[in-house]
Amino acid sequence: MKQKYIVGNWKMTLNKKDSLKLAEDIRSIEKKDNVSIEIAPTYLYLQDIIEILIDTDVSVISQNFDYESLGSFTGGISLTQLEEIGLSKTILGHSERRSKFNESNEMVDKKLEIVLNSNFDVIYCFDSYEQIPFDLIKNNLNSNSKLTLAYEPTWAIGTGETASVEHIVEIHSKVSSTLESLNIKDIPILYGGSVNPANSNQIIHANNVDGVLVGGASTNFDQLTGIINSI
Ligand code: 13P
């Protein structure tokens, strides 16, 4: 089986007690061959959760970052700070960052350029084919930073309304053939938007789908394991 990715984005939905309890529960998840499990807790609990999951196969990643290195940016978080506590991968451009925190396409793409030129891996979220900066990717991709793309249609996020498998395959295939035409290889493409244990198997095994980026269901242990076991 091809490598599959299950990424849990906990957003800002869990308090400290529930975050740490869920991380403790996740310790019992048994690694499956060719399945990579990653979770993105809120910044505040990253350090604690890294320590809880240190000797497991579950990776901890960041939900976002602001700048590359240290500086006078009140409230910001830099890649170097994330690296210092043991992280090496981040989500970027989630539609909630774009719509609720006013991160413009220009800001997100500037950060994509930064992260592609760092030693951090990145999951770049897009909600339409047109949003993907293919030229920027082509010009900045290098072997130090691994890029993953995640198709997350805004209308499917947190609504219980999953995109149809046909629609997901159509978008993923379009992205995949553009990458191929640019001679860009080995970019996993994830789908996100109301993924749950009942629909995950069909989505994960669809053509040109390499995994799922899960919000709500990843914050519930039974649902998360249901998704993992559905593969
Ligand atoms: P839901 O799974 O809650 O729809 O959220 C998807 C998402 O935004 C993951 O990044």
Short mmCIF file of N, CA, C and O in Angstrom, two decimals, residues 44-127:
data_model
loop_
_atom_site.label_atom_id
_atom_site.label_comp_id
_atom_site.label_asym_id
_atom_site.label_seq_id
_atom_site.Cartn_x
_atom_site.Cartn_y
_atom_site.Cartn_z
N LEU A 44 0.14 26.31 22.77
CA LEU A 44 0.36 26.34 24.21
C LEU A 44 0.76 24.99 24.81
O LEU A 44 1.50 24.95 25.78
N TYR A 45 0.24 23.92 24.22
CA TYR A 45 0.48 22.60 24.83
C TYR A 45 1.45 21.75 24.01
O TYR A 45 1.63 20.57 24.29
N LEU A 46 2.07 22.35 23.01
CA LEU A 46 2.97 21.59 22.14
C LEU A 46 4.06 20.86 22.93
O LEU A 46 4.27 19.67 22.76
N GLN A 47 4.71 21.61 23.80
CA GLN A 47 5.83 21.04 24.54
C GLN A 47 5.39 19.84 25.37
O GLN A 47 6.02 18.78 25.34
N ASP A 48 4.26 20.00 26.09
CA ASP A 48 3.76 18.89 26.93
C ASP A 48 3.42 17.68 26.06
O ASP A 48 3.72 16.54 26.42
N ILE A 49 2.80 17.93 24.92
CA ILE A 49 2.34 16.82 24.10
C ILE A 49 3.50 16.13 23.39
O ILE A 49 3.52 14.91 23.24
N ILE A 50 4.49 16.91 23.02
CA ILE A 50 5.70 16.29 22.45
C ILE A 50 6.29 15.31 23.47
O ILE A 50 6.67 14.19 23.14
N GLU A 51 6.33 15.74 24.74
CA GLU A 51 6.90 14.87 25.77
C GLU A 51 6.05 13.62 25.97
O GLU A 51 6.58 12.52 26.12
N ILE A 52 4.73 13.77 25.91
CA ILE A 52 3.85 12.61 26.09
C ILE A 52 4.03 11.61 24.95
O ILE A 52 4.01 10.40 25.15
N LEU A 53 4.23 12.13 23.74
CA LEU A 53 4.26 11.23 22.56
C LEU A 53 5.67 10.91 22.07
O LEU A 53 5.84 10.30 21.02
N ILE A 54 6.67 11.30 22.88
CA ILE A 54 8.06 11.22 22.43
C ILE A 54 8.47 9.82 21.96
O ILE A 54 9.17 9.68 20.97
N ASP A 55 8.02 8.78 22.67
CA ASP A 55 8.47 7.44 22.30
C ASP A 55 7.41 6.67 21.49
O ASP A 55 7.34 5.46 21.54
N THR A 56 6.57 7.41 20.79
CA THR A 56 5.55 6.76 19.95
C THR A 56 5.85 7.07 18.47
O THR A 56 6.76 7.84 18.16
N ASP A 57 5.02 6.50 17.60
CA ASP A 57 5.18 6.79 16.16
C ASP A 57 4.31 7.95 15.71
O ASP A 57 4.21 8.23 14.52
N VAL A 58 3.64 8.61 16.65
CA VAL A 58 2.78 9.73 16.29
C VAL A 58 3.61 11.01 16.32
O VAL A 58 4.29 11.30 17.30
N SER A 59 3.57 11.77 15.23
CA SER A 59 4.34 13.02 15.19
C SER A 59 3.48 14.20 15.61
O SER A 59 2.29 14.24 15.34
N VAL A 60 4.15 15.16 16.22
CA VAL A 60 3.47 16.40 16.62
C VAL A 60 3.92 17.49 15.66
O VAL A 60 5.12 17.66 15.41
N ILE A 61 2.96 18.22 15.10
CA ILE A 61 3.30 19.27 14.15
C ILE A 61 2.61 20.57 14.58
O ILE A 61 1.74 20.57 15.45
N SER A 62 2.97 21.66 13.95
CA SER A 62 2.41 22.97 14.31
C SER A 62 1.21 23.30 13.41
O SER A 62 1.13 22.85 12.27
N GLN A 63 0.31 24.13 13.93
CA GLN A 63 -0.86 24.53 13.12
C GLN A 63 -0.53 25.70 12.20
O GLN A 63 -1.28 25.99 11.26
N ASN A 64 0.57 26.39 12.50
CA ASN A 64 0.89 27.59 11.74
C ASN A 64 2.24 28.10 12.21
O ASN A 64 2.84 27.54 13.13
N PHE A 65 2.76 29.15 11.61
CA PHE A 65 3.90 29.90 12.14
C PHE A 65 3.80 31.31 11.57
O PHE A 65 3.01 31.55 10.64
N ASP A 66 4.56 32.22 12.14
CA ASP A 66 4.47 33.61 11.67
C ASP A 66 5.70 34.04 10.89
O ASP A 66 5.60 34.60 9.81
N TYR A 67 6.88 33.81 11.49
CA TYR A 67 8.13 34.25 10.86
C TYR A 67 9.16 33.15 10.95
O TYR A 67 8.95 32.14 11.59
N GLU A 68 10.29 33.40 10.32
CA GLU A 68 11.32 32.37 10.30
C GLU A 68 12.12 32.32 11.60
O GLU A 68 12.29 31.27 12.19
N SER A 69 12.60 33.52 12.02
CA SER A 69 13.48 33.50 13.19
C SER A 69 13.04 34.52 14.23
O SER A 69 12.00 35.15 14.08
N LEU A 70 13.83 34.70 15.25
CA LEU A 70 13.46 35.58 16.36
C LEU A 70 13.37 37.03 15.92
O LEU A 70 14.03 37.45 14.97
N GLY A 71 12.56 37.81 16.61
CA GLY A 71 12.46 39.23 16.26
C GLY A 71 11.34 39.90 17.03
O GLY A 71 10.62 39.28 17.81
N SER A 72 11.16 41.20 16.80
CA SER A 72 10.13 41.97 17.52
C SER A 72 8.78 41.83 16.82
O SER A 72 8.38 42.70 16.04
N PHE A 73 8.12 40.73 17.06
CA PHE A 73 6.81 40.48 16.46
C PHE A 73 5.88 39.98 17.56
O PHE A 73 5.73 38.77 17.77
N THR A 74 5.27 40.93 18.29
CA THR A 74 4.46 40.59 19.45
C THR A 74 3.39 39.55 19.12
O THR A 74 2.63 39.73 18.17
N GLY A 75 3.37 38.51 19.91
CA GLY A 75 2.36 37.47 19.71
C GLY A 75 2.72 36.46 18.65
O GLY A 75 1.94 35.55 18.38
N GLY A 76 3.87 36.64 18.03
CA GLY A 76 4.24 35.74 16.93
C GLY A 76 4.96 34.48 17.40
O GLY A 76 5.38 34.36 18.55
N ILE A 77 5.06 33.53 16.48
CA ILE A 77 5.78 32.27 16.72
C ILE A 77 6.68 32.03 15.51
O ILE A 77 6.22 32.15 14.37
N SER A 78 7.93 31.70 15.77
CA SER A 78 8.83 31.50 14.63
C SER A 78 9.20 30.03 14.45
O SER A 78 9.10 29.23 15.38
N LEU A 79 9.64 29.72 13.24
CA LEU A 79 10.08 28.36 12.95
C LEU A 79 11.22 27.95 13.87
O LEU A 79 11.28 26.82 14.33
N THR A 80 12.12 28.90 14.15
CA THR A 80 13.26 28.52 14.99
C THR A 80 12.80 28.15 16.41
O THR A 80 13.36 27.25 17.03
N GLN A 81 11.76 28.83 16.89
CA GLN A 81 11.24 28.49 18.22
C GLN A 81 10.57 27.11 18.21
O GLN A 81 10.70 26.33 19.14
N LEU A 82 9.84 26.85 17.12
CA LEU A 82 9.18 25.54 17.01
C LEU A 82 10.23 24.44 16.93
O LEU A 82 10.10 23.38 17.55
N GLU A 83 11.29 24.73 16.19
CA GLU A 83 12.36 23.74 16.02
C GLU A 83 13.04 23.44 17.36
O GLU A 83 13.36 22.30 17.68
N GLU A 84 13.18 24.51 18.15
CA GLU A 84 13.86 24.38 19.44
C GLU A 84 13.14 23.39 20.37
O GLU A 84 13.76 22.73 21.19
N ILE A 85 11.80 23.32 20.25
CA ILE A 85 11.08 22.38 21.13
C ILE A 85 10.83 21.04 20.43
O ILE A 85 10.07 20.21 20.91
N GLY A 86 11.45 20.85 19.27
CA GLY A 86 11.42 19.50 18.66
C GLY A 86 10.51 19.32 17.46
O GLY A 86 10.28 18.20 17.03
N LEU A 87 9.95 20.40 16.94
CA LEU A 87 9.08 20.25 15.77
C LEU A 87 9.84 20.40 14.46
O LEU A 87 10.87 21.09 14.41
N SER A 88 9.31 19.80 13.42
CA SER A 88 9.96 19.94 12.11
C SER A 88 8.93 20.01 10.98
O SER A 88 9.28 19.84 9.82
N LYS A 89 7.66 20.26 11.36
CA LYS A 89 6.62 20.31 10.32
C LYS A 89 5.49 21.23 10.77
O LYS A 89 5.17 21.28 11.96
N THR A 90 4.90 21.92 9.82
CA THR A 90 3.81 22.83 10.15
C THR A 90 2.72 22.81 9.08
O THR A 90 2.99 22.56 7.91
N ILE A 91 1.50 23.10 9.53
CA ILE A 91 0.40 23.37 8.60
C ILE A 91 0.54 24.84 8.22
O ILE A 91 1.04 25.65 8.99
N LEU A 92 0.07 25.20 7.03
CA LEU A 92 0.13 26.60 6.61
C LEU A 92 -1.08 26.92 5.71
O LEU A 92 -1.49 26.08 4.92
N GLY A 93 -1.63 28.12 5.89
CA GLY A 93 -2.68 28.58 4.98
C GLY A 93 -4.03 27.94 5.20
O GLY A 93 -4.86 27.92 4.28
N HIS A 94 -4.27 27.43 6.41
CA HIS A 94 -5.61 26.89 6.68
C HIS A 94 -6.65 27.96 6.42
O HIS A 94 -6.42 29.14 6.71
N SER A 95 -7.80 27.56 5.93
CA SER A 95 -8.81 28.58 5.55
C SER A 95 -9.25 29.41 6.75
O SER A 95 -9.66 30.56 6.59
N GLU A 96 -9.16 28.83 7.97
CA GLU A 96 -9.52 29.64 9.14
C GLU A 96 -8.47 30.72 9.41
O GLU A 96 -8.79 31.80 9.91
N ARG A 97 -7.22 30.44 9.07
CA ARG A 97 -6.19 31.49 9.19
C ARG A 97 -6.47 32.58 8.16
O ARG A 97 -6.30 33.77 8.43
N ARG A 98 -6.88 32.16 6.98
CA ARG A 98 -7.13 33.15 5.92
C ARG A 98 -8.38 33.97 6.24
O ARG A 98 -8.37 35.19 6.14
N SER A 99 -9.47 33.30 6.67
CA SER A 99 -10.72 34.04 6.83
C SER A 99 -10.87 34.69 8.21
O SER A 99 -11.37 35.79 8.32
N LYS A 100 -10.41 34.01 9.27
CA LYS A 100 -10.65 34.54 10.62
C LYS A 100 -9.49 35.36 11.16
O LYS A 100 -9.64 36.10 12.11
N PHE A 101 -8.29 35.18 10.58
CA PHE A 101 -7.13 35.93 11.05
C PHE A 101 -6.56 36.81 9.93
O PHE A 101 -5.44 37.32 10.05
N ASN A 102 -7.37 36.96 8.88
CA ASN A 102 -7.00 37.86 7.78
C ASN A 102 -5.63 37.61 7.17
O ASN A 102 -4.94 38.54 6.78
N GLU A 103 -5.20 36.37 7.10
CA GLU A 103 -3.95 36.08 6.40
C GLU A 103 -4.28 36.05 4.90
O GLU A 103 -5.00 35.18 4.43
N SER A 104 -3.76 37.02 4.19
CA SER A 104 -4.05 37.12 2.75
C SER A 104 -3.28 36.04 1.99
O SER A 104 -2.32 35.47 2.51
N ASN A 105 -3.68 35.82 0.75
CA ASN A 105 -2.94 34.86 -0.08
C ASN A 105 -1.47 35.26 -0.17
O ASN A 105 -0.58 34.41 -0.14
N GLU A 106 -1.21 36.58 -0.25
CA GLU A 106 0.18 37.06 -0.36
C GLU A 106 0.97 36.69 0.90
O GLU A 106 2.12 36.24 0.81
N MET A 107 0.34 36.89 2.07
CA MET A 107 1.04 36.58 3.33
C MET A 107 1.32 35.08 3.42
O MET A 107 2.43 34.65 3.79
N VAL A 108 0.30 34.30 3.08
CA VAL A 108 0.46 32.84 3.17
C VAL A 108 1.56 32.38 2.20
O VAL A 108 2.42 31.57 2.55
N ASP A 109 1.55 32.93 1.01
CA ASP A 109 2.53 32.48 0.02
C ASP A 109 3.95 32.94 0.37
O ASP A 109 4.93 32.25 0.09
N LYS A 110 4.04 34.12 1.01
CA LYS A 110 5.35 34.57 1.49
C LYS A 110 5.89 33.56 2.52
O LYS A 110 7.08 33.19 2.53
N LYS A 111 4.97 33.12 3.40
CA LYS A 111 5.38 32.14 4.41
C LYS A 111 5.72 30.79 3.77
O LYS A 111 6.59 30.08 4.24
N LEU A 112 5.01 30.48 2.69
CA LEU A 112 5.33 29.23 1.99
C LEU A 112 6.76 29.28 1.45
O LEU A 112 7.53 28.32 1.55
N GLU A 113 7.10 30.45 0.91
CA GLU A 113 8.46 30.62 0.38
C GLU A 113 9.49 30.44 1.50
O GLU A 113 10.51 29.77 1.34
N ILE A 114 9.17 31.05 2.67
CA ILE A 114 10.09 30.94 3.81
C ILE A 114 10.25 29.48 4.24
O ILE A 114 11.35 28.97 4.42
N VAL A 115 9.12 28.80 4.38
CA VAL A 115 9.19 27.45 4.94
C VAL A 115 9.83 26.48 3.94
O VAL A 115 10.58 25.57 4.33
N LEU A 116 9.60 26.70 2.65
CA LEU A 116 10.22 25.81 1.66
C LEU A 116 11.74 25.99 1.63
O LEU A 116 12.46 25.10 1.22
N ASN A 117 12.19 27.14 2.10
CA ASN A 117 13.64 27.38 2.13
C ASN A 117 14.23 27.14 3.52
O ASN A 117 15.33 27.59 3.82
N SER A 118 13.43 26.48 4.37
CA SER A 118 13.94 26.14 5.70
C SER A 118 14.09 24.61 5.73
O SER A 118 13.95 23.97 4.70
N ASN A 119 14.34 24.08 6.94
CA ASN A 119 14.35 22.61 6.99
C ASN A 119 13.06 22.06 7.58
O ASN A 119 13.03 20.96 8.09
N PHE A 120 11.99 22.88 7.55
CA PHE A 120 10.67 22.44 8.00
C PHE A 120 9.88 21.85 6.85
O PHE A 120 9.92 22.37 5.73
N ASP A 121 9.12 20.80 7.14
CA ASP A 121 8.15 20.30 6.18
C ASP A 121 6.86 21.09 6.36
O ASP A 121 6.61 21.63 7.43
N VAL A 122 6.03 21.10 5.33
CA VAL A 122 4.84 21.95 5.40
C VAL A 122 3.64 21.29 4.72
O VAL A 122 3.79 20.62 3.69
N ILE A 123 2.49 21.48 5.34
CA ILE A 123 1.21 21.07 4.71
C ILE A 123 0.52 22.36 4.29
O ILE A 123 0.06 23.13 5.15
N TYR A 124 0.48 22.62 3.01
CA TYR A 124 -0.11 23.86 2.49
C TYR A 124 -1.59 23.61 2.16
O TYR A 124 -1.91 22.77 1.30
N CYS A 125 -2.48 24.32 2.86
CA CYS A 125 -3.93 24.13 2.63
C CYS A 125 -4.43 25.07 1.55
O CYS A 125 -4.04 26.25 1.51
N PHE A 126 -5.31 24.55 0.71
CA PHE A 126 -5.93 25.39 -0.32
C PHE A 126 -7.40 25.03 -0.41
O PHE A 126 -7.78 23.89 -0.13
N ASP A 127 -8.22 26.01 -0.78
CA ASP A 127 -9.64 25.67 -0.91
C ASP A 127 -10.14 25.75 -2.35
O ASP A 127 -11.32 25.53 -2.62
#
